[in-house]
Coordinates of C-alpha atoms in Angstrom, one line a residue:
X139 CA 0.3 -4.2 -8.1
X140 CA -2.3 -4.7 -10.8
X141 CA -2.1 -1.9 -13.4
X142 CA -4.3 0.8 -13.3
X143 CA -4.1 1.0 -17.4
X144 CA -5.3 -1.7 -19.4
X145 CA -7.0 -1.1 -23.2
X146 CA -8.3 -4.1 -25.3
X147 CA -7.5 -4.5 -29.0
X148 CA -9.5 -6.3 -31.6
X149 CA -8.4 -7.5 -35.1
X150 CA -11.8 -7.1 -36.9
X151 CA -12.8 -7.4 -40.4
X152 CA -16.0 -7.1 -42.7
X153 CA -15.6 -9.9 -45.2
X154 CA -18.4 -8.8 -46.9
X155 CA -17.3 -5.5 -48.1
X156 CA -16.7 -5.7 -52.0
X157 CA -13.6 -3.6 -51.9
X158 CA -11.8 -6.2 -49.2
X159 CA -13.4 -8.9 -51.6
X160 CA -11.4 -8.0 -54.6
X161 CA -8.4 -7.4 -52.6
X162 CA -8.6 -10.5 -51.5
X163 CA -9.6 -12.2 -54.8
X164 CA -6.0 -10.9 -56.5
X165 CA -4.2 -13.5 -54.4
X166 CA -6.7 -16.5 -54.1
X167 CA -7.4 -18.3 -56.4
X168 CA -10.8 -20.6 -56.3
X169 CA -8.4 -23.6 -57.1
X170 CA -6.7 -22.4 -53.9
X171 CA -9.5 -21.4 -52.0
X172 CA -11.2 -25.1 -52.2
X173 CA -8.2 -26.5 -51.4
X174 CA -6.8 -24.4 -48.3
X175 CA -10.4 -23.8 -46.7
X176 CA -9.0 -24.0 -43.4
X177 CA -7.2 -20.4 -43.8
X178 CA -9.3 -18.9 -46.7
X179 CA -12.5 -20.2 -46.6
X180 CA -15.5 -17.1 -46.6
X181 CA -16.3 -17.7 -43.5
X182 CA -13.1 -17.0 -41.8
X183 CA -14.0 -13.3 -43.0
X184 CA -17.5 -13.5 -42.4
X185 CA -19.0 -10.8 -40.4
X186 CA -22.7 -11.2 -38.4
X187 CA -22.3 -8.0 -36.2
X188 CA -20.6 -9.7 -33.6
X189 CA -18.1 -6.8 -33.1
X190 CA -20.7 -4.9 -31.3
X191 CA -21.7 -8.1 -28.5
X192 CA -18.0 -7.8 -28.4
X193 CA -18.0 -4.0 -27.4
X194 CA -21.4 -3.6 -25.5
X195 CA -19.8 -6.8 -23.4
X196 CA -16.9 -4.6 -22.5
X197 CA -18.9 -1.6 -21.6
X198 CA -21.0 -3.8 -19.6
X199 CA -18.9 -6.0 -17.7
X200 CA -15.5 -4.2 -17.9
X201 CA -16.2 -0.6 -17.2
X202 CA -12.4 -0.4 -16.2
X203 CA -10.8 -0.4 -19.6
X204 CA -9.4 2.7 -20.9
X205 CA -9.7 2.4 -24.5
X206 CA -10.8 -0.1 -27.2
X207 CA -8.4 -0.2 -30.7
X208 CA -10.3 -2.0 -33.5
X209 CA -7.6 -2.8 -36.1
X210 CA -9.0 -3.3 -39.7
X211 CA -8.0 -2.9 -43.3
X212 CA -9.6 0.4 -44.1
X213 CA -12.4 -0.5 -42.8
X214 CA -15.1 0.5 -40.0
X215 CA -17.7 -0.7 -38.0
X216 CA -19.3 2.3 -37.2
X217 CA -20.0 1.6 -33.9
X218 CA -20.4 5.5 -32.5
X219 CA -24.1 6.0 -32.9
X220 CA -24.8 2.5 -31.9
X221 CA -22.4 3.2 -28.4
X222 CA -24.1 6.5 -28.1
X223 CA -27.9 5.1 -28.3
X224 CA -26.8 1.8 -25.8
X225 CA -24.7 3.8 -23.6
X226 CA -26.0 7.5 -23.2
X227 CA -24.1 8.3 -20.1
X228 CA -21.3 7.4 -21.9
X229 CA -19.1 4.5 -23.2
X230 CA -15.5 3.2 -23.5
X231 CA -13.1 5.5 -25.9
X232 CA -13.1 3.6 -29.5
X233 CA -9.9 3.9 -31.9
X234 CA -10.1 2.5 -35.3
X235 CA -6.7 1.7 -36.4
X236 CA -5.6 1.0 -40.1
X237 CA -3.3 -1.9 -40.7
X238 CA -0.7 0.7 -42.6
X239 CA -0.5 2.3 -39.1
X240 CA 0.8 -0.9 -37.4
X241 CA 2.6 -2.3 -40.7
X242 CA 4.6 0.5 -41.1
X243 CA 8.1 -0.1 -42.0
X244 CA 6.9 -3.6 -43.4
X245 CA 4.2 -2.3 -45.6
X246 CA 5.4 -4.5 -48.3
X247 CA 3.7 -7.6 -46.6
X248 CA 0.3 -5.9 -47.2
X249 CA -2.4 -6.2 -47.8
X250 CA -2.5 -9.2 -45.5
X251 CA -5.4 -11.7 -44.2
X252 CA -3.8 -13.4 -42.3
X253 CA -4.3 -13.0 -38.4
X254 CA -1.2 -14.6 -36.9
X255 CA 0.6 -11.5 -39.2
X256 CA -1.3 -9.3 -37.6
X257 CA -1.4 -10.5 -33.8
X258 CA 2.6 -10.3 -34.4
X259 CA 2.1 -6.2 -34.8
X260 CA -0.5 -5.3 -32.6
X261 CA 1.8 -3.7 -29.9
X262 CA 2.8 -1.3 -32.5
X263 CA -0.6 0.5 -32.1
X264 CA 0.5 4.1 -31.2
X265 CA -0.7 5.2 -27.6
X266 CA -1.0 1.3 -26.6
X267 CA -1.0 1.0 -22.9
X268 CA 1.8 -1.2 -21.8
X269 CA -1.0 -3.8 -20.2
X270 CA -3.6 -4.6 -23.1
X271 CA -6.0 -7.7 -23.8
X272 CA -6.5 -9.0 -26.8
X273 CA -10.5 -10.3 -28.0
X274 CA -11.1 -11.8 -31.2
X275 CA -14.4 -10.0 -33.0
X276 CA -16.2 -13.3 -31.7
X277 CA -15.3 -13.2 -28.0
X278 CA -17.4 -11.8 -25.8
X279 CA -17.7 -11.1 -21.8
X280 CA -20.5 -12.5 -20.4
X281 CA -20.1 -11.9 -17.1
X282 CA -18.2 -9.4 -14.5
X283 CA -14.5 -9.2 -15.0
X284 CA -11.9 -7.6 -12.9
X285 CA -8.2 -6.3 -13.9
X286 CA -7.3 -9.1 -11.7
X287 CA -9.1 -11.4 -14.0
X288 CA -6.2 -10.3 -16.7
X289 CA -3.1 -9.6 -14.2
X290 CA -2.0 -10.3 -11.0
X291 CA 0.4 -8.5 -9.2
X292 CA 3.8 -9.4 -11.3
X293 CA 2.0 -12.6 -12.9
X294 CA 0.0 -12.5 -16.3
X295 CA -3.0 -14.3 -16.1
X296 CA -3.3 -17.3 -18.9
X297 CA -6.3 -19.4 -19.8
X298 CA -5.0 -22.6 -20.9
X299 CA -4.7 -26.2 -21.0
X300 CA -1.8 -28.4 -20.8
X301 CA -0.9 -30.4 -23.6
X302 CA 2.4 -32.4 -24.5
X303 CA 4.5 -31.2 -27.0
X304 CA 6.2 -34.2 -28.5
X305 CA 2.2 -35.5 -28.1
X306 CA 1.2 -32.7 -30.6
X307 CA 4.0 -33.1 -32.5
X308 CA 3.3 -36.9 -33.1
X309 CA -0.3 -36.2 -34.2
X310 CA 0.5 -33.1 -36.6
X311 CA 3.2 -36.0 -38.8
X312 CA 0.6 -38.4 -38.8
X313 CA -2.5 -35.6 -40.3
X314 CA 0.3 -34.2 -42.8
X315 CA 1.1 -37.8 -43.8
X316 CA -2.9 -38.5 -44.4
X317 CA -3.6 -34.9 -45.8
X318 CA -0.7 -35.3 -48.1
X319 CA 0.3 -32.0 -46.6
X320 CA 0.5 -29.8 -43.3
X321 CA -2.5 -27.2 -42.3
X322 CA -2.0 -24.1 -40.7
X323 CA -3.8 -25.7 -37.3
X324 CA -4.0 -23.7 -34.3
X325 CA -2.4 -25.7 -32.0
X326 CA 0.3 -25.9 -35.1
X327 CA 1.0 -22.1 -34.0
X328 CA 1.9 -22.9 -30.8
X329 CA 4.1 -25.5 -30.7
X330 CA 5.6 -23.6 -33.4
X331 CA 6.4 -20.6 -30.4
X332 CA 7.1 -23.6 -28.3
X333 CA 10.1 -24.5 -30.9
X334 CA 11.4 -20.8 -31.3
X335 CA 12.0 -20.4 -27.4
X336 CA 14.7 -23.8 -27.4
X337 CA 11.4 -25.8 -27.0
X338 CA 9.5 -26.6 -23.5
X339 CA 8.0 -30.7 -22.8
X340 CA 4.6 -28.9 -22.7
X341 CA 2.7 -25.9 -24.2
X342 CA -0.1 -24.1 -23.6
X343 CA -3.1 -24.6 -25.4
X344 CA -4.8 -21.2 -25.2
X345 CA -8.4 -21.2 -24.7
X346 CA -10.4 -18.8 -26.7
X347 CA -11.0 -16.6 -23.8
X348 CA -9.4 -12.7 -23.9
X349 CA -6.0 -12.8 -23.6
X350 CA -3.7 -10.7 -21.6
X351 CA -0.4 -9.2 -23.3
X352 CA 2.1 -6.9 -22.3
X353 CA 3.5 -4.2 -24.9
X354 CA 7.3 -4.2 -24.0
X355 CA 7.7 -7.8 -23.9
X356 CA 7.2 -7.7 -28.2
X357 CA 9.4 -4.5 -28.5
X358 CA 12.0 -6.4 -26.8
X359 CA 11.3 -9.7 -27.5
X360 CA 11.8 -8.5 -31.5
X361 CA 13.9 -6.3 -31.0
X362 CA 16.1 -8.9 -30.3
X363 CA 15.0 -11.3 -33.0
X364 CA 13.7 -9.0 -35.9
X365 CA 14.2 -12.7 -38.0
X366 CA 11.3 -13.5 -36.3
X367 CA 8.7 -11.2 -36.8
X368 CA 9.3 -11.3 -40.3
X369 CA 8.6 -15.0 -40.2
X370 CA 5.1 -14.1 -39.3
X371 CA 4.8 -11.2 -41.9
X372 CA 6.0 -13.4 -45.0
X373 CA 2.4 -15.0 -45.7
X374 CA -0.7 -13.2 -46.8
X375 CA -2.8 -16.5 -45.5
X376 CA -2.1 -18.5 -42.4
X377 CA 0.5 -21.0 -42.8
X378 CA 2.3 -24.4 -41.6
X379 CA 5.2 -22.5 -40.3
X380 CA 3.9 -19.6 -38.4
X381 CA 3.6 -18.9 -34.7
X382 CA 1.6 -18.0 -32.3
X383 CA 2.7 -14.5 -30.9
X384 CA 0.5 -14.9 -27.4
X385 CA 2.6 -18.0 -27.2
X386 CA 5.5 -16.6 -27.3
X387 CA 4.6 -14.2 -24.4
X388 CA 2.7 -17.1 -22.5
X389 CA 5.7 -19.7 -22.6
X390 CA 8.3 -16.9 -21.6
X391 CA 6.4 -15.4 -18.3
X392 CA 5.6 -19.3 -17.5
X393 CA 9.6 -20.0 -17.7
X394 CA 10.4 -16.3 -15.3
X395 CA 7.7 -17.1 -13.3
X396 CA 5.6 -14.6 -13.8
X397 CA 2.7 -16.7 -15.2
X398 CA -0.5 -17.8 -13.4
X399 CA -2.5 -20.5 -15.5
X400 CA -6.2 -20.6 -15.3
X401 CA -8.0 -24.2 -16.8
X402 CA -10.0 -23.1 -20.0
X403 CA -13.2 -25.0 -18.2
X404 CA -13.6 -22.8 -15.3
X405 CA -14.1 -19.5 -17.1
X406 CA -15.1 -20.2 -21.3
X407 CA -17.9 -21.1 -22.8
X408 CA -17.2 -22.0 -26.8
X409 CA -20.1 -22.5 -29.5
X410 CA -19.5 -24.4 -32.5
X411 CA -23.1 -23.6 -33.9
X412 CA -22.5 -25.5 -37.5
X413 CA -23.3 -28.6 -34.4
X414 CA -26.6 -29.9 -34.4
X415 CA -29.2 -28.3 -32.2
X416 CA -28.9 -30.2 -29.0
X417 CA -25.1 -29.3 -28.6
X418 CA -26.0 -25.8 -28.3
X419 CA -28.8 -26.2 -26.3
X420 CA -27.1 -28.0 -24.0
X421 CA -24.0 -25.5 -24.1
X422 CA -25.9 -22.4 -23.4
X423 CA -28.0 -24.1 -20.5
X424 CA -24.5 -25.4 -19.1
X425 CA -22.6 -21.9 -18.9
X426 CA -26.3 -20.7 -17.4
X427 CA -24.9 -23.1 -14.2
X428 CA -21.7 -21.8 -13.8
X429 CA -21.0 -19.3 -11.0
X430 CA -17.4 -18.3 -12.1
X431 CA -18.2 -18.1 -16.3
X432 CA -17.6 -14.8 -17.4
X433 CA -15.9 -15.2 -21.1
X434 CA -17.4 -16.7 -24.2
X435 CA -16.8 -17.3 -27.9
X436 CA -19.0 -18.0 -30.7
X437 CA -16.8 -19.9 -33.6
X438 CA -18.3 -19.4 -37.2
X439 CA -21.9 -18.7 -36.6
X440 CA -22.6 -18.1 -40.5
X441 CA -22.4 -22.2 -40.3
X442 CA -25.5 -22.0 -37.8
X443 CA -29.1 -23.1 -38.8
X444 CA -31.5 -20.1 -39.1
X445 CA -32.9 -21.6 -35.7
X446 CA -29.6 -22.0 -34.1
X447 CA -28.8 -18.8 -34.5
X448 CA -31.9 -17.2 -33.3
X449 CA -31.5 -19.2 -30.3
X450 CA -28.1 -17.5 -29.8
X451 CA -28.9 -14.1 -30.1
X452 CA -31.4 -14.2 -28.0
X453 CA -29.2 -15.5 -25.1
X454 CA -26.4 -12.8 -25.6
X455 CA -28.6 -10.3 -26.0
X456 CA -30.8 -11.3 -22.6
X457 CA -26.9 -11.7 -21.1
X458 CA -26.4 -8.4 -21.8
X459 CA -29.2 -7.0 -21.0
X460 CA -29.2 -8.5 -17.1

């Protein structure tokens, strides 16, 4: 049966704010900074306001959810008066959740900026429902969704590519050998998951769509291996040798069974506005032609030109408005 609980939880944060700033600043260096910008460049804390597409595209096209958590480092968003004014009939319950609530116990790995860390604790959000979805602050819905978009009976549903593994594997020696060492790459994380579970000949590549999760598969799961959570806690940026927690869940519902794998094309569309023009032209007029779209995902749209991201407002917010 498909659950008749499901909440949504959102890692979000405010990069701008002058208090994160100088948190952030004590352990990152500019010598650092310049040199790892692929985990702690500014603009993987920059924030535009996309949190509240995010939330108005849940209200709109996923009036079933129970309740939204917004996990942040003493931060908030303040998105009551702007819910109140969009949605006066009412809206979706919001929770804003500290990162010392879900850290507790390990609060000696904070503060951390580093998402995979906090992915790898999300399920500790008291009052989570046992179903939940994770959304980055720069997903959005942008079309009707059902719960049976997220679950199906027994079976999770994934959106995902295949790739090889030993593929992957081949390509990440030959970028560490030209970098002169390894990144923190995304699909890095997952063949990382990949290697924890006694390894699989292909892994998922998760798209950047929402992404459905189950509670009791973590308590267990780390239960079990409390070694490995605290491989993902040990870093306060991304690095080479974490995983991908969704991974983890993905890989071991594929090997029960209980898995049901959607291809990333049929559902996502995903912006990389720092592009020139025409690619987002031709993206936005693209997901405009397909029937079954419903998720998108705009990546870094600080990098946008003025024009670009003009163009994209406008879209969501006529999206949202329809």
């Amino acid at each position: 049966m498909t659950p008749e609980v499901i909440d949504i939880v959102i890692p979000w944060v405010d990069g701008d704010d002058p208090v994160l700033a100088a948190k952030r600043r004590q352990y990152l260096t500019r010598k650092r900074e310049d040199k790892h910008a692929d985990v702690a460049a500014a603009t993987r804390f920059c924030d535009l306001g996309e949190i509240f597409w995010c939330i108005d595209s849940i209200n709109i096209f996923a009036p079933f959810i129970r309740k939204i958590f917004i996990v942040t480092d003493g931060q908030d968003p303040h998105l009551e008066e702007h819910l109140t004014a969009r949605f006066p009939e009412g809206h979706i319950p919001v929770e804003i959740v500290d990162h010392s609530v879900i850290f507790k116990g390990y609060e000696k790995y904070l503060p951390t900026f580093n998402s995979r860390s906090i992915e790898a604790l999300i399920w500790r959000i008291p009052g989570l429902s046992e179903h939940f979805v994770l959304m980055n602050d720069d997903f959005f819905l942008a079309g009707p969704v059902k719960p049976e978009d997220f679950y199906q009976g027994e079976k999770t549903v994934c959106y995902a590519d295949w790739r090889w593994t030993w593929l992957e594997r081949m390509f990440r020696r030959i970028k560490r050998w030209k970098n002169r060492r390894a990144k923190a790459t995304f699909k890095g994380s997952m063949i990382n998951a990949v290697k924890i579970l006694g390894g699989h000949p292909m892994f998922l590549y998760l798209a950047h769509t929402p992404r459905a999760l189950k509670r009791s598969f973590y308590e267990k799961f780390f239960a079990e291996h409390p070694e490995v959570l605290v491989r993902n806690l040990l870093d306060r940026f991304r690095t080479p040798r974490q995983y991908n927690s969704q991974e983890l869940f993905y890989i071991t519902e594929l090997k029960a069974g209980r898995l049901k794998v959607i291809p990333t094309s049929r559902r996502l569309i995903y912006l990389k506005p720092h592009r020139d023009s025409r690619h987002i032209t031709r993206k936005l007029a693209h997901f405009d032609r397909k029937r079954n779209a419903c998720f998108g995902c705009i990546n870094s749209i600080d990098m946008a030109s003025p024009e670009d991201r003009h163009r994209i407002f406008n879209w969501i917010a006529n999206r949202l408005d329809r």
